[in-house]
Short mmCIF file of C-alpha atoms and ligand atoms in Angstrom, two decimals:
data_model
loop_
_atom_site.label_atom_id
_atom_site.label_comp_id
_atom_site.label_asym_id
_atom_site.label_seq_id
_atom_site.Cartn_x
_atom_site.Cartn_y
_atom_site.Cartn_z
CA MET A 1 9.19 -22.11 -48.82
CA ALA A 2 10.37 -18.44 -50.69
CA THR A 3 14.14 -18.70 -49.29
CA VAL A 4 15.88 -21.36 -48.08
CA ASP A 5 20.10 -20.17 -46.76
CA GLU A 6 21.89 -22.84 -48.76
CA ARG A 7 25.41 -22.01 -48.22
CA LEU A 8 26.02 -24.08 -45.28
CA ASP A 9 24.37 -27.38 -44.27
CA ALA A 10 22.58 -27.30 -40.66
CA GLU A 11 25.47 -29.31 -38.85
CA GLN A 12 27.74 -26.72 -39.90
CA VAL A 13 25.83 -23.68 -38.90
CA ARG A 14 25.56 -26.01 -35.92
CA ARG A 15 28.55 -26.39 -35.42
CA ASP A 16 30.03 -22.92 -36.14
CA ASP A 17 27.37 -21.33 -33.57
CA ARG A 18 28.08 -23.92 -30.92
CA THR A 19 32.06 -23.40 -31.14
CA HIS A 20 31.91 -19.28 -31.86
CA VAL A 21 28.55 -17.49 -31.04
CA PHE A 22 28.26 -16.24 -27.64
CA HIS A 23 24.55 -16.11 -27.00
CA SER A 24 22.33 -13.59 -24.96
CA TRP A 25 21.14 -14.74 -21.58
CA SER A 26 22.46 -17.92 -21.47
CA ALA A 27 24.83 -20.30 -19.96
CA GLN A 28 26.59 -21.58 -23.46
CA ASP A 29 26.46 -25.08 -22.79
CA ALA A 30 22.53 -25.20 -22.21
CA ILE A 31 20.93 -24.10 -24.88
CA ASP A 32 21.19 -25.49 -28.56
CA PRO A 33 19.84 -22.81 -30.65
CA LEU A 34 17.27 -24.32 -33.94
CA PRO A 35 19.44 -23.37 -36.98
CA VAL A 36 16.96 -21.70 -38.92
CA ALA A 37 16.80 -21.80 -42.66
CA GLY A 38 14.16 -19.38 -44.10
CA ALA A 39 11.36 -17.81 -43.03
CA GLU A 40 8.45 -16.01 -44.70
CA GLY A 41 5.28 -13.89 -43.24
CA SER A 42 4.07 -15.72 -39.88
CA TRP A 43 6.25 -18.59 -40.41
CA PHE A 44 10.12 -19.95 -39.94
CA TRP A 45 11.53 -23.14 -40.88
CA ASP A 46 14.45 -25.21 -39.99
CA TYR A 47 16.96 -26.82 -42.28
CA ASP A 48 14.70 -30.51 -42.33
CA GLY A 49 11.51 -28.69 -42.97
CA ASN A 50 10.31 -28.39 -40.01
CA ARG A 51 8.00 -25.32 -40.02
CA TYR A 52 6.94 -23.26 -37.24
CA LEU A 53 4.34 -20.72 -36.61
CA ASP A 54 6.07 -17.33 -35.26
CA PHE A 55 3.81 -16.96 -32.25
CA SER A 56 6.49 -14.46 -30.53
CA SER A 57 6.84 -12.56 -33.66
CA GLN A 58 10.63 -13.40 -32.58
CA LEU A 59 10.65 -11.15 -29.77
CA VAL A 60 7.95 -9.80 -29.86
CA ASN A 61 9.53 -7.50 -33.21
CA LEU A 62 8.36 -8.81 -36.06
CA ASN A 63 5.28 -6.92 -36.19
CA ILE A 64 5.09 -6.88 -39.96
CA GLY A 65 6.30 -9.97 -40.27
CA HIS A 66 9.27 -12.47 -42.05
CA GLN A 67 10.13 -10.90 -45.89
CA HIS A 68 7.81 -8.19 -46.09
CA PRO A 69 8.23 -7.68 -49.92
CA ARG A 70 8.52 -3.81 -49.73
CA LEU A 71 10.72 -4.03 -46.90
CA ILE A 72 13.18 -6.17 -48.41
CA ALA A 73 13.13 -3.71 -51.88
CA ALA A 74 13.07 -0.76 -49.43
CA ILE A 75 16.38 -2.10 -48.12
CA GLN A 76 17.76 -3.22 -51.47
CA GLU A 77 16.96 0.36 -53.08
CA ALA A 78 18.75 2.44 -49.78
CA ALA A 79 21.66 0.39 -50.58
CA GLY A 80 21.99 0.95 -53.84
CA ARG A 81 21.71 4.64 -52.89
CA LEU A 82 23.96 5.37 -50.25
CA CYS A 83 24.78 2.29 -47.62
CA THR A 84 25.70 4.48 -44.88
CA ILE A 85 25.83 8.42 -44.20
CA ALA A 86 27.05 9.54 -40.88
CA PRO A 87 24.41 11.40 -38.53
CA PRO A 88 25.69 14.99 -38.94
CA PHE A 89 24.37 14.81 -42.71
CA ALA A 90 20.94 15.38 -43.56
CA ASN A 91 19.49 12.25 -45.33
CA ALA A 92 16.39 11.56 -47.27
CA ASP A 93 15.81 7.82 -45.76
CA ARG A 94 16.10 9.54 -41.92
CA SER A 95 13.90 12.33 -42.38
CA GLU A 96 11.40 10.77 -44.46
CA ALA A 97 11.35 8.19 -41.31
CA ALA A 98 11.14 10.39 -38.95
CA ARG A 99 8.54 12.71 -40.67
CA LEU A 100 6.27 9.75 -40.52
CA ILE A 101 6.79 8.66 -37.11
CA ALA A 102 6.28 12.23 -35.99
CA GLU A 103 2.80 12.11 -38.22
CA VAL A 104 1.95 8.91 -36.38
CA ALA A 105 2.72 9.95 -32.74
CA PRO A 106 0.03 11.64 -30.62
CA GLY A 107 0.08 15.26 -29.53
CA ASP A 108 2.65 17.49 -30.05
CA LEU A 109 5.19 14.89 -30.27
CA ASP A 110 7.46 15.43 -33.59
CA ARG A 111 11.02 15.35 -33.47
CA VAL A 112 12.93 11.77 -33.24
CA PHE A 113 16.43 10.88 -32.07
CA PHE A 114 17.14 7.73 -33.38
CA THR A 115 19.22 4.63 -31.97
CA ASN A 116 19.86 1.48 -33.00
CA GLY A 117 17.42 -0.23 -30.61
CA GLY A 118 15.62 -0.26 -27.27
CA ALA A 119 18.03 0.09 -24.59
CA GLU A 120 19.74 3.03 -26.43
CA ALA A 121 16.54 4.76 -26.55
CA THR A 122 15.74 4.38 -22.67
CA GLU A 123 19.28 5.57 -22.15
CA ASN A 124 18.72 9.14 -24.47
CA ALA A 125 15.08 9.45 -22.97
CA ILE A 126 16.82 9.47 -19.73
CA ARG A 127 19.45 11.80 -20.55
CA LEU A 128 16.71 14.25 -22.28
CA ALA A 129 14.73 14.36 -18.90
CA ARG A 130 17.27 14.80 -16.60
CA LEU A 131 18.63 17.22 -18.65
CA HIS A 132 15.78 19.18 -19.25
CA THR A 133 14.66 19.27 -15.77
CA GLY A 134 17.80 19.42 -14.33
CA ARG A 135 16.96 16.89 -11.59
CA HIS A 136 18.17 13.23 -11.53
CA LYS A 137 15.68 10.61 -10.05
CA VAL A 138 13.97 8.58 -12.47
CA LEU A 139 10.99 6.14 -11.06
CA THR A 140 9.91 2.98 -12.65
CA THR A 141 8.15 0.12 -11.72
CA TYR A 142 9.08 -3.46 -10.51
CA ARG A 143 7.31 -5.66 -12.89
CA SER A 144 9.21 -3.89 -16.55
CA TYR A 145 11.96 -4.34 -19.01
CA HIS A 146 13.40 -1.25 -20.69
CA GLY A 147 16.92 -2.70 -21.92
CA ALA A 148 20.75 -4.33 -21.10
CA THR A 149 22.69 -1.29 -21.18
CA ALA A 150 23.67 0.04 -17.83
CA GLY A 151 21.01 2.44 -17.41
CA ALA A 152 18.26 1.08 -19.16
CA ILE A 153 18.91 -2.70 -16.88
CA THR A 154 19.00 -0.53 -13.84
CA LEU A 155 15.70 1.29 -15.18
CA THR A 156 14.60 -2.52 -15.98
CA GLY A 157 12.48 -3.94 -12.44
CA ASP A 158 12.59 -7.81 -13.60
CA PRO A 159 15.19 -10.15 -12.41
CA ARG A 160 17.61 -9.50 -15.33
CA ARG A 161 18.50 -6.27 -13.49
CA TRP A 162 20.07 -8.16 -10.44
CA PRO A 163 23.30 -9.39 -11.77
CA SER A 164 23.77 -5.52 -12.51
CA GLU A 165 23.67 -4.49 -9.21
CA PRO A 166 24.35 -1.75 -7.88
CA ALA A 167 23.96 0.10 -10.86
CA MET A 168 22.97 3.49 -11.46
CA ALA A 169 22.48 6.17 -9.10
CA GLY A 170 18.76 7.70 -8.80
CA VAL A 171 16.58 5.42 -9.69
CA VAL A 172 13.84 4.68 -7.57
CA LYS A 173 11.02 1.57 -8.63
CA PHE A 174 7.33 1.64 -7.64
CA TRP A 175 4.58 -0.88 -8.47
CA GLY A 176 2.27 -0.49 -11.86
CA PRO A 177 -1.14 -1.75 -11.74
CA TYR A 178 -1.54 -5.46 -11.86
CA PRO A 179 -5.34 -6.16 -10.72
CA TYR A 180 -5.07 -10.05 -10.82
CA ARG A 181 -2.32 -10.00 -8.23
CA SER A 182 -3.30 -6.35 -6.75
CA ALA A 183 -0.16 -4.97 -4.80
CA PHE A 184 -3.06 -3.01 -3.31
CA HIS A 185 -5.59 -5.23 -2.36
CA ALA A 186 -7.83 -3.66 -4.66
CA ALA A 187 -10.81 -5.63 -5.28
CA ASP A 188 -11.84 -4.13 -9.31
CA GLU A 189 -9.70 -2.43 -11.90
CA LEU A 190 -11.10 0.85 -11.06
CA GLU A 191 -9.99 0.61 -7.37
CA GLU A 192 -6.65 -0.79 -8.28
CA SER A 193 -6.34 2.06 -10.73
CA VAL A 194 -7.25 4.67 -7.78
CA ARG A 195 -5.09 2.88 -5.42
CA ALA A 196 -2.21 2.21 -8.01
CA VAL A 197 -2.46 5.83 -8.52
CA GLN A 198 -2.33 6.99 -5.17
CA HIS A 199 0.86 4.82 -4.42
CA LEU A 200 2.96 6.60 -6.96
CA ALA A 201 1.73 10.28 -5.25
CA ASP A 202 2.90 8.71 -1.90
CA VAL A 203 6.12 7.58 -3.53
CA LEU A 204 6.56 11.00 -4.81
CA MET A 205 5.76 12.57 -1.87
CA VAL A 206 8.72 10.75 0.06
CA GLU A 207 11.54 10.49 -3.05
CA GLY A 208 10.65 14.62 -3.37
CA ALA A 209 8.51 14.91 -6.11
CA HIS A 210 11.07 18.50 -7.01
CA THR A 211 13.96 15.71 -7.11
CA VAL A 212 12.33 13.56 -9.74
CA ALA A 213 13.19 13.93 -13.73
CA ALA A 214 11.49 11.30 -14.82
CA ILE A 215 8.69 8.75 -14.58
CA VAL A 216 9.39 5.69 -17.22
CA LEU A 217 7.16 2.94 -17.86
CA GLU A 218 5.69 0.78 -20.24
CA SER A 219 2.48 2.00 -21.82
CA VAL A 220 1.23 -1.42 -21.88
CA VAL A 221 3.76 -3.97 -20.03
CA GLY A 222 5.29 -6.45 -22.07
CA THR A 223 7.89 -9.08 -21.40
CA ASN A 224 6.90 -8.92 -17.54
CA GLY A 225 3.00 -10.35 -18.19
CA ILE A 226 0.86 -7.61 -20.72
CA LEU A 227 0.01 -5.96 -17.95
CA VAL A 228 -3.18 -3.34 -19.70
CA PRO A 229 -3.27 -0.75 -17.44
CA PRO A 230 -6.65 -0.07 -15.91
CA PRO A 231 -8.90 3.36 -17.08
CA GLY A 232 -7.65 6.31 -15.84
CA TYR A 233 -3.93 4.74 -14.49
CA LEU A 234 -2.04 6.49 -17.32
CA GLN A 235 -3.99 10.14 -17.21
CA GLY A 236 -3.33 9.76 -13.34
CA VAL A 237 0.48 9.31 -14.09
CA ARG A 238 0.56 11.84 -16.74
CA ASP A 239 -1.77 14.58 -13.91
CA LEU A 240 1.03 13.78 -11.33
CA CYS A 241 3.73 14.48 -13.98
CA ASP A 242 1.76 18.02 -14.49
CA GLU A 243 1.75 18.74 -11.11
CA HIS A 244 5.42 18.44 -10.03
CA GLY A 245 7.09 19.27 -13.64
CA ILE A 246 8.56 15.68 -14.27
CA VAL A 247 8.87 14.12 -17.83
CA MET A 248 6.43 11.27 -18.55
CA ILE A 249 8.38 8.50 -20.50
CA CYS A 250 6.40 5.76 -22.10
CA ASP A 251 8.71 2.74 -22.92
CA GLU A 252 6.84 1.59 -26.40
CA VAL A 253 9.58 -0.71 -27.51
CA MET A 254 6.91 -3.37 -27.57
CA SER A 255 3.63 -2.04 -27.15
CA GLY A 256 4.03 0.47 -30.28
CA PHE A 257 3.82 0.29 -33.89
CA GLY A 258 0.72 -1.55 -34.15
CA ARG A 259 1.08 -4.48 -31.27
CA CYS A 260 -1.81 -3.48 -29.26
CA GLY A 261 -3.84 -2.62 -32.41
CA GLU A 262 -3.04 1.19 -32.26
CA TRP A 263 0.18 3.22 -33.85
CA PHE A 264 1.08 3.71 -30.28
CA ALA A 265 -0.58 1.99 -26.70
CA VAL A 266 -1.21 5.51 -25.21
CA ASP A 267 -3.39 5.92 -28.22
CA HIS A 268 -6.06 3.67 -26.17
CA TRP A 269 -6.01 5.70 -23.51
CA ASN A 270 -5.94 9.39 -25.56
CA VAL A 271 -2.51 10.69 -23.42
CA THR A 272 0.42 11.77 -24.77
CA PRO A 273 3.42 11.20 -23.31
CA ASP A 274 6.89 13.79 -22.90
CA LEU A 275 9.07 11.20 -24.95
CA ILE A 276 8.04 7.80 -26.25
CA CYS A 277 10.76 5.52 -26.54
CA PHE A 278 10.47 3.02 -29.55
CA ALA A 279 12.54 0.46 -31.61
CA LYS A 280 11.31 -3.05 -32.45
CA GLY A 281 8.26 -2.68 -34.68
CA VAL A 282 9.00 0.64 -36.26
CA ASN A 283 10.71 -1.90 -38.74
CA SER A 284 10.42 -5.22 -37.45
CA GLY A 285 13.91 -5.57 -36.76
CA TYR A 286 14.82 -5.75 -40.30
CA VAL A 287 17.87 -3.75 -39.82
CA PRO A 288 18.19 -2.16 -36.04
CA LEU A 289 16.45 0.45 -35.37
CA GLY A 290 15.27 2.70 -32.18
CA GLY A 291 14.77 6.26 -31.33
CA VAL A 292 12.90 8.44 -28.72
CA ILE A 293 10.21 10.57 -30.17
CA ILE A 294 10.57 14.21 -28.65
CA SER A 295 7.69 16.68 -27.11
CA ARG A 296 8.32 20.25 -28.70
CA THR A 297 8.78 21.53 -24.74
CA ILE A 298 11.80 19.32 -24.67
CA ALA A 299 12.93 19.49 -28.10
CA GLU A 300 13.32 23.11 -27.60
CA THR A 301 15.47 23.29 -24.57
CA PHE A 302 17.75 21.71 -27.07
CA ASN A 303 17.68 25.13 -29.70
CA GLU A 304 20.65 27.01 -28.44
CA ARG A 305 22.50 24.29 -25.86
CA PRO A 306 23.90 21.37 -27.23
CA TYR A 307 22.50 17.80 -26.62
CA PRO A 308 24.95 16.03 -25.30
CA GLY A 309 24.66 12.46 -26.95
CA GLY A 310 25.14 10.34 -29.95
CA LEU A 311 25.93 7.14 -31.97
CA THR A 312 27.78 6.36 -35.21
CA TYR A 313 25.04 4.66 -36.50
CA SER A 314 21.73 6.99 -35.27
CA GLY A 315 19.52 7.06 -38.01
CA HIS A 316 21.13 4.71 -40.58
CA PRO A 317 19.58 5.10 -43.85
CA LEU A 318 19.29 1.10 -44.30
CA ALA A 319 16.66 1.27 -40.86
CA CYS A 320 15.51 4.29 -42.05
CA ALA A 321 14.36 3.09 -45.34
CA ALA A 322 12.79 -0.35 -44.00
CA ALA A 323 10.93 1.85 -41.56
CA VAL A 324 9.68 4.07 -43.86
CA ALA A 325 8.48 1.15 -45.92
CA SER A 326 7.08 -0.82 -42.76
CA ILE A 327 4.40 2.25 -41.73
CA GLN A 328 3.62 2.56 -45.56
CA ALA A 329 2.68 -0.87 -45.72
CA PHE A 330 1.00 -0.44 -42.53
CA LYS A 331 -1.09 2.16 -43.72
CA ASP A 332 -1.51 0.88 -47.70
CA GLU A 333 -2.31 -2.77 -46.00
CA GLY A 334 -4.43 -1.86 -42.97
CA ILE A 335 -2.63 -3.53 -40.37
CA ILE A 336 -3.59 -2.00 -37.04
CA GLU A 337 -7.05 -2.57 -37.90
CA HIS A 338 -6.13 -6.12 -38.83
CA ALA A 339 -4.26 -6.44 -35.24
CA ARG A 340 -7.28 -4.59 -33.55
CA MET A 341 -9.79 -7.23 -35.46
CA LEU A 342 -7.54 -9.83 -34.09
CA GLY A 343 -7.91 -8.86 -30.83
CA THR A 344 -11.30 -8.40 -30.53
CA ASP A 345 -12.64 -10.85 -32.61
CA VAL A 346 -10.29 -13.72 -32.72
CA ILE A 347 -7.87 -13.99 -29.87
CA ALA A 348 -10.38 -12.69 -26.61
CA PRO A 349 -13.25 -15.23 -27.95
CA ALA A 350 -10.53 -17.81 -28.29
CA LEU A 351 -8.92 -17.27 -25.02
CA ALA A 352 -12.30 -16.94 -22.97
CA ASP A 353 -12.90 -20.22 -24.33
CA LEU A 354 -9.43 -21.77 -23.11
CA ALA A 355 -10.12 -20.19 -19.69
CA ALA A 356 -13.27 -22.07 -19.40
CA ARG A 357 -12.27 -25.54 -20.83
CA HIS A 358 -8.75 -25.50 -18.51
CA ARG A 359 -8.54 -25.17 -14.78
CA CYS A 360 -5.04 -23.90 -15.18
CA VAL A 361 -5.77 -20.63 -16.47
CA GLY A 362 -5.89 -18.10 -13.90
CA GLU A 363 -6.57 -14.94 -16.01
CA VAL A 364 -6.36 -14.43 -19.81
CA ARG A 365 -5.56 -10.58 -20.96
CA GLY A 366 -4.47 -8.25 -23.78
CA LEU A 367 -5.33 -6.13 -26.58
CA GLY A 368 -4.45 -6.52 -30.03
CA VAL A 369 -1.94 -8.77 -30.86
CA PHE A 370 -0.49 -8.50 -27.29
CA TRP A 371 -2.19 -10.97 -24.84
CA ALA A 372 -0.97 -12.85 -21.89
CA ILE A 373 -2.01 -16.22 -20.64
CA GLU A 374 -1.14 -16.66 -17.13
CA LEU A 375 -1.04 -20.15 -15.65
CA VAL A 376 -2.04 -21.33 -12.07
CA ARG A 377 -2.31 -24.50 -9.93
CA ASN A 378 -5.17 -23.16 -8.30
CA ARG A 379 -7.77 -20.60 -9.40
CA GLU A 380 -8.53 -20.02 -5.52
CA THR A 381 -4.81 -19.22 -4.39
CA ARG A 382 -3.35 -18.02 -7.58
CA GLU A 383 -0.62 -19.73 -7.17
CA PRO A 384 1.46 -19.47 -10.38
CA LEU A 385 2.23 -22.68 -12.17
CA VAL A 386 5.94 -21.85 -11.58
CA PRO A 387 7.60 -19.81 -8.79
CA TYR A 388 8.38 -16.16 -9.97
CA ASN A 389 12.07 -16.47 -12.12
CA ALA A 390 11.80 -20.24 -11.60
CA ALA A 391 14.89 -22.00 -13.51
CA GLY A 392 15.86 -25.53 -13.48
CA GLU A 393 13.82 -28.04 -11.93
CA ALA A 394 11.20 -25.78 -10.64
CA ALA A 395 10.52 -24.45 -14.32
CA ALA A 396 9.80 -28.31 -15.74
CA PRO A 397 6.04 -27.60 -16.22
CA MET A 398 6.53 -24.48 -18.37
CA ASN A 399 9.05 -25.97 -20.06
CA GLU A 400 6.68 -28.98 -20.77
CA VAL A 401 4.34 -26.12 -22.22
CA VAL A 402 6.75 -24.55 -25.13
CA GLY A 403 7.55 -28.18 -25.58
CA ALA A 404 4.01 -28.85 -26.83
CA CYS A 405 3.54 -25.86 -28.23
CA LYS A 406 6.79 -26.86 -30.11
CA ALA A 407 6.15 -30.51 -31.30
CA LYS A 408 2.53 -28.97 -32.73
CA GLY A 409 4.89 -26.32 -34.98
CA VAL A 410 4.08 -23.39 -33.02
CA TRP A 411 6.92 -21.11 -31.26
CA PRO A 412 5.67 -19.47 -28.35
CA PHE A 413 6.44 -16.97 -26.45
CA ALA A 414 6.85 -17.96 -22.66
CA HIS A 415 7.88 -16.02 -19.78
CA PHE A 416 7.62 -17.05 -16.19
CA ASN A 417 4.19 -18.63 -15.50
CA ARG A 418 2.78 -17.37 -18.78
CA VAL A 419 2.41 -18.12 -22.53
CA HIS A 420 2.35 -14.79 -24.41
CA VAL A 421 0.20 -14.87 -27.86
CA VAL A 422 2.29 -12.32 -30.06
CA PRO A 423 1.82 -13.07 -33.66
CA PRO A 424 3.11 -10.83 -36.22
CA CYS A 425 0.04 -8.08 -36.66
CA ASN A 426 -0.55 -9.15 -40.39
CA THR A 427 -1.12 -12.81 -39.42
CA PRO A 428 -3.78 -14.18 -41.25
CA VAL A 429 -6.73 -15.52 -39.07
CA ASP A 430 -6.81 -19.17 -40.12
CA ASP A 431 -2.91 -18.98 -38.72
CA VAL A 432 -4.02 -17.31 -35.52
CA ARG A 433 -6.73 -20.17 -35.02
CA THR A 434 -3.84 -22.87 -35.77
CA GLY A 435 -1.31 -21.27 -33.35
CA LEU A 436 -4.29 -21.06 -30.47
CA ALA A 437 -5.70 -24.94 -31.01
CA ALA A 438 -1.81 -25.91 -30.29
CA ILE A 439 -1.75 -23.90 -27.05
CA ASP A 440 -5.21 -25.28 -26.28
CA GLU A 441 -3.90 -28.87 -26.65
CA ALA A 442 -0.11 -27.42 -24.82
CA LEU A 443 -2.37 -26.55 -21.93
CA ASN A 444 -3.67 -29.80 -21.21
CA VAL A 445 -0.02 -30.40 -19.83
CA ALA A 446 -0.46 -27.64 -17.53
CA ASP A 447 -3.85 -29.26 -16.60
CA ARG A 448 -2.10 -32.01 -14.82
CA TYR A 449 -0.56 -30.00 -12.41
CA TYR A 450 -3.49 -28.29 -11.00
CA THR A 451 -4.13 -28.91 -7.15
CA ASP A 452 -7.86 -28.64 -5.86
C1 PLP B 1 9.69 -2.59 -23.13
C2 PLP B 1 11.17 -2.35 -23.88
N1 PLP B 1 12.09 -1.92 -23.46
C3 PLP B 1 13.56 -1.85 -23.73
C4 PLP B 1 13.59 -3.34 -24.81
C5 PLP B 1 15.00 -3.32 -24.97
O1 PLP B 1 15.52 -3.35 -26.45
P1 PLP B 1 16.78 -3.67 -27.18
O2 PLP B 1 16.36 -5.25 -26.79
O3 PLP B 1 16.37 -3.33 -28.81
O4 PLP B 1 17.62 -3.12 -26.84
C6 PLP B 1 12.99 -4.16 -24.62
C7 PLP B 1 13.68 -5.40 -25.28
O5 PLP B 1 12.30 -6.21 -24.92
C8 PLP B 1 11.27 -3.93 -24.24
O6 PLP B 1 10.35 -4.95 -24.61
#
């Protein structure tokens, strides 16, 4: 164990947390956050020495793992040089981070507007699109998450949006592709792709394509199911955007920076959006950072005309120094290639094996280190192990599966009726196998809910 926080004991950490920390997305009395004493690579541990394999990459942001020495050194050196400098100045760490991000971004996306995280990236992408087009409507998918600020939560398709409604005007939802639970009654991936594009074309027709500023979608949907777009879908969206002068915004906050075994998920399909939102994996959240990568055409809109948006900490030097170190480490250590190999050689065959042996597995899908195991009560009906947005007693079967993983020392990412397999991109093969073995055992719990 490289680092243990010894300033306080676990009880005091817990007491102060319970008394003074107001936690996100939670009923405060219903939670008991685990005090974490330290972490390294793909592992973290508590004050009692219990070690957990981080199979959720925290909130699927820890693409480079915990405590990478190059990021620690870069942050320490940057802190010694210049801890903060306001956005109106040019700064070496910020400039270099922007250049490196532009270099790995597709097509002519070569300007970066920095934010502190993903939601602010969404907000600014919408603002850029609306000002660039002079239109107001934004289209986005039902099964999606784009952040928790006012505009971003309106774009969000999942139930986290409900308590914030009514929200920003001018946002219209459509169905994205999801072959396993097709909204279009498609028989296969190709049909799903064609029908999902046609559905979007129909939505544009009835909304008035000339009123639409942007179509926003997660290139590969993350929390809402690891929904990998079928072949042709993203190109179909690109074509519709081109036809109607609509800005294509790909939210790669979760899918970017190696998660899908490429720098960006869109690289799989050679599609270049007009704007890419990023955050999380850009520096694994060592210091908060996000942003929008902007096409040359959209950037030029603001050559003479001021861009009306900004943040005090936009392009913070410590965050940017961490991003520079992370991108360089990704290149030097072959982390993209490793993530890709984990997907094809380790996770895909292991999940196929799980699906063959556990009746509760309805479908496995994903790429790179971005996978979902979808659990059902019956394979014919595809009834999910727990209902959509289940809570309390209704969510008990999934809570049992999660508990079984944790009892085996694996910290999983679970959402609705799915367990996601989302370790850091540089997790060693043996650790990935360890995590998959724990999930294998945990699925016995879900099998007990199966009904013929
Ligand atoms: C696809 C996607 N977009 C946006 C966000 C919001 O990012 P943040 O929590 O940094 O605001 C998230 C966070 O999970 C996300 O997964």
